[in-house]
Amino acid sequence: MNVGILGGGQLGYMLALAGYPLGLQFRFLDPSPEAPVGRIALRVNADFTNAEALERFANGLDLVTYEFENVPVASVKALAQRLPVFPPPLALETAQDRLSEKSLFRKLGIVTAEFVAVKGTDELAGAVKKLGLPAILKTCRMGYDGKGQWLLRTGEDVARARSQMPEALPAGSGAATASEPPYVLERLVAFSRELSILAVRSRTGEIVFYPPVENHHREGILRLSLAPAPQLNAKTQAAAEDIARQVLEALDYVGVLAIELFECDGTLLANEMAPRVHNSGHWTIEGAITSQFENHLRAVCGFPLGSTVAIGHSAMLNLIGDVPNPAEVLCIPDAHLHLYGKSPRPGRKLGHVTLHASSNKLLAERLADLPAFFQRPIFCLDAALKACSDSATASAL
Amino acid sequence: MNVGILGGGQLGYMLALAGYPLGLQFRFLDPSPEAPVGRIALRVNADFTNAEALERFANGLDLVTYEFENVPVASVKALAQRLPVFPPPLALETAQDRLSEKSLFRKLGIVTAEFVAVKGTDELAGAVKKLGLPAILKTCRMGYDGKGQWLLRTGEDVARARSQMPEALPAGSGAATASEPPYVLERLVAFSRELSILAVRSRTGEIVFYPPVENHHREGILRLSLAPAPQLNAKTQAAAEDIARQVLEALDYVGVLAIELFECDGTLLANEMAPRVHNSGHWTIEGAITSQFENHLRAVCGFPLGSTVAIGHSAMLNLIGDVPNPAEVLCIPDAHLHLYGKSPRPGRKLGHVTLHASSNKLLAERLADLPAFFQRPIFCLDAALKACSDSATASAL
C-alpha cells in the first residue's frame, strides 16, 4: 500500500520506521530540503500549496495522511477529492483554529477554561474585563510550542500584549479574514497537572485509547512525559476517554488524535487537540504493545488496531536544542534513544529518550540517576521524580 | 556515524530500522537490485568482489559490518586494511567453513557431534565406516537453510550422495583448494531439541547474552522460535553462555554472534555459528529490552551494550514463500508483523510474525488461536504449542 504523508519532520520519520514492517511504502511532501524523512523515504520537496508538486505527490498513492497540523486546508481538501485523506480535512480545519476547536469542545459539552474571542486590539480590554485576570491571550492560528501566547497577570501585561498583537498576526495566515477573530483570551486555570490522552479510531469506527500521560512543559515546550500518568484514578481515566470518544465521533475521525487536558480538583478541562501522532505519545514505541505510529498507520490504512496496553512505566524526555553523544544516553540502564537526524538549533526538538521500568519505584530510581549521565540540564526532572516517587509510595501503602 | 553494511537483505534492513534512532547513517553493498534495503538507505549495487564498488562503498565510512556470512573473505580483508571491520574477518572466515568452525569448537573443548573431514567421493566410504550411520554429509561452504546436505541412513543414501557430490560443489567457491576438504560428515545426533544462543561482545570486551531460544525447523528452514526457550534450567543456560563466551573471546569478536545448539540428555552440543544477527533473534524486537539489531550496532559502533532481558514470552514465526494480507496478521491479539519488502518465491523468507504474551500459558493460547486467523499451513505449530503448554503446566505445579 502506498501512503502519502504531508510533512516530513520527526513524526513522519517515526511513522515510516513503524510502517515499513507492515509492508507500507511512503511518499512525503515537505518544503524543507533538510526534512528528516529525506534519508529513509521518497520525498517531494516543495511547498504544500504547489499544485504541480501536489499532483506529483498524489500520483499512485492509495491514501494520504499528515503529520503536521498547519498544512493548508485547501491543499488537503484538493487531495481529498481524488484520494482518501485521514484524519478527515474537517479535523484539520478545526484543530488549526483555537476558536473552532474550543467551540467544538463546548458544543460537545466538554469543559474548557472560560474563553472569549478577541477580534483585534480594540476588543482586548473588553475581553479582559469580562474574564478577569490572570488570563492567557493566544493567536487562533499557527501557535505551537508556546509561540503566539501572552500570559496576562497585570494591566501592564495587557498593555504589552496589546502593543505586540499586530506583529503577532502570523504571516501567511491567509485564511483569516476580518470576520474571523484572530485571538482567543482564556481564563488561566489553576490546574494540578497537565495530562494528555491519545485515542485511535479505525476506518470501521473501532476506538482504542492509550492510558493518559502526565506532561511537564517549560517555556511552552513539552520536556518530559510520564506514562501511564502516575496516580490516575479510574474515574479520571474514564472522563479522559469520554472526551476523546466524543471528539472522534463528532469529526468521524480516523487515525491518532491527541487531546491535552488540565486536571483541576479531580475534573478534566480540555485544552487543545492535535489531529495527528503526538509528542506525548513517543513513549509508546517501547512502552506500549503497539506504538502510536503503528496504530495511526493501521487506522488510516484500514487495518485492525493494535493493543494500546502499557508495558511497565515510561518516562519520555525530549532532547531540545542540542543532542548528547549517543554513548552518553546508551549507558543509562533501560534507556532508549531516538534521534531525528535534524541539525541542532535552540528550542528545536532533535530527539527523545525513553526510560523504561517495570514499576514507578524503579522509574523514580532511573530518573534520580539521570544527572550522573547527562552533561546538560534536565528540565522538569524534580517534578517527574516526585510524581513517580509519590505513586510508588501510594501503591506500597 | 557512517556505517557500511555488506549485504542488503532483511537482516540489513532491520539493522537500519534499528540504527536510525541511534543517529547512525547507513550505506549498503549488495549485488541484487531488489535488495530490501534499497528503499530505506543508500546502496551500492554491485558484486562484493568489484574493487571499484568496494572503493565507492568504503569512501567516508567510519566502520564496516556485514549481515551475510558468505561475503568473500578477501573483500572483507581488503576493507579491514583501511577501516574497522566488525565482527573481525577471522570470525567470518571461520564461520564460512564448517570444518574450521567445528575445529574451533573442538579446540575450545566445546562438544560437537562427532565429525570427519571428507575430501571427495573417494573418502566418503571410509568416513561412513568410521562414524557409522545415520550421519549427515554437509558441504563445508555455502550451505544454508538445509541446502548442501545429505541425510545418510542407509547404504543407498550413501550411494546417492556419492553420485550427487560433485554437482554439489558450489560454483564460485573459489577459495576451496585441493587441500581443503569440501565436505564434512557428522554423526546424526538424537537431540531432544534445538536451541540457539545469541551473544553480543562490545569493542571493550563487554559481553551480554540473550536467553537461549528453542528453534523448530522443517525442510532445513527455521519456521518457529520460542523465546526464552521453555523449561530451560539454569545449568543449561549457563552452559550455553559458556560456549558462546569461549567463542567470542577466542575470535576477539565484536557484534552479535549466534550459536545453534543441540540439547541431548541435558548436555549441549554446538552445531554451527553465524557471525551476524540471526533469524532466531528476531523476537528481540518486541520481546527483549534491546533488540539484537540495536545491540549489534551498539557493539560495532563502540557504544555501551543494552539490556538483553526478555519481556514476557515470544513466539516468532517465519513467513516463507508468500505473505499474508497484513490485516490477516494484525487482527491477531498481540501479533507484530514484519515484512521485508521482498518479492515472493518458494522457500524465501519474506517476513516474520512475533506473538507476544506475558506468560507461556497465554502464549500457548495465542498459538492455539493462530489457525483461525491464518489461511495457510503453520509449520511446527503443534510442537511449539506443546512446549509452551508443558512449560505453563510445569510452572503452575
PDB file of C-alpha atoms in Angstrom, chain A residues 10 144-147 218-223 279 318-322 342-351 379:
ATOM      1  CA  GLN A  10      10.269  13.642  13.086  1.00  0.00           C
ATOM      2  CA  TYR A 144       2.818  25.877  18.721  1.00  0.00           C
ATOM      3  CA  ASP A 145       5.303  25.111  21.489  1.00  0.00           C
ATOM      4  CA  GLY A 146       4.190  28.201  23.424  1.00  0.00           C
ATOM      5  CA  LYS A 147       4.612  30.590  20.494  1.00  0.00           C
ATOM      6  CA  ARG A 218       8.777  24.516  30.312  1.00  0.00           C
ATOM      7  CA  GLU A 219       8.752  27.679  28.220  1.00  0.00           C
ATOM      8  CA  GLY A 220       5.728  26.265  26.450  1.00  0.00           C
ATOM      9  CA  ILE A 221       7.628  23.197  25.190  1.00  0.00           C
ATOM     10  CA  LEU A 222       6.950  19.639  26.307  1.00  0.00           C
ATOM     11  CA  ARG A 223      10.010  18.440  28.200  1.00  0.00           C
ATOM     12  CA  ASN A 279       4.992  14.134  21.191  1.00  0.00           C
ATOM     13  CA  ASN A 318      12.708  15.481  24.821  1.00  0.00           C
ATOM     14  CA  LEU A 319      16.193  16.367  23.566  1.00  0.00           C
ATOM     15  CA  ILE A 320      15.877  20.045  22.695  1.00  0.00           C
ATOM     16  CA  GLY A 321      18.405  22.390  21.078  1.00  0.00           C
ATOM     17  CA  ASP A 322      21.339  20.020  21.090  1.00  0.00           C
ATOM     18  CA  LYS A 342      17.860  17.188  12.415  1.00  0.00           C
ATOM     19  CA  SER A 343      20.538  19.854  12.704  1.00  0.00           C
ATOM     20  CA  PRO A 344      20.795  21.487  16.138  1.00  0.00           C
ATOM     21  CA  ARG A 345      19.079  24.839  16.719  1.00  0.00           C
ATOM     22  CA  PRO A 346      17.945  26.441  20.003  1.00  0.00           C
ATOM     23  CA  GLY A 347      14.476  25.281  21.035  1.00  0.00           C
ATOM     24  CA  ARG A 348      14.329  22.604  18.324  1.00  0.00           C
ATOM     25  CA  LYS A 349      13.184  19.069  19.146  1.00  0.00           C
ATOM     26  CA  LEU A 350      16.067  16.893  17.964  1.00  0.00           C
ATOM     27  CA  GLY A 351      15.291  13.601  19.626  1.00  0.00           C
ATOM     28  CA  PHE A 379      14.086  20.197  32.744  1.00  0.00           C
TER      29      PHE A 379
END
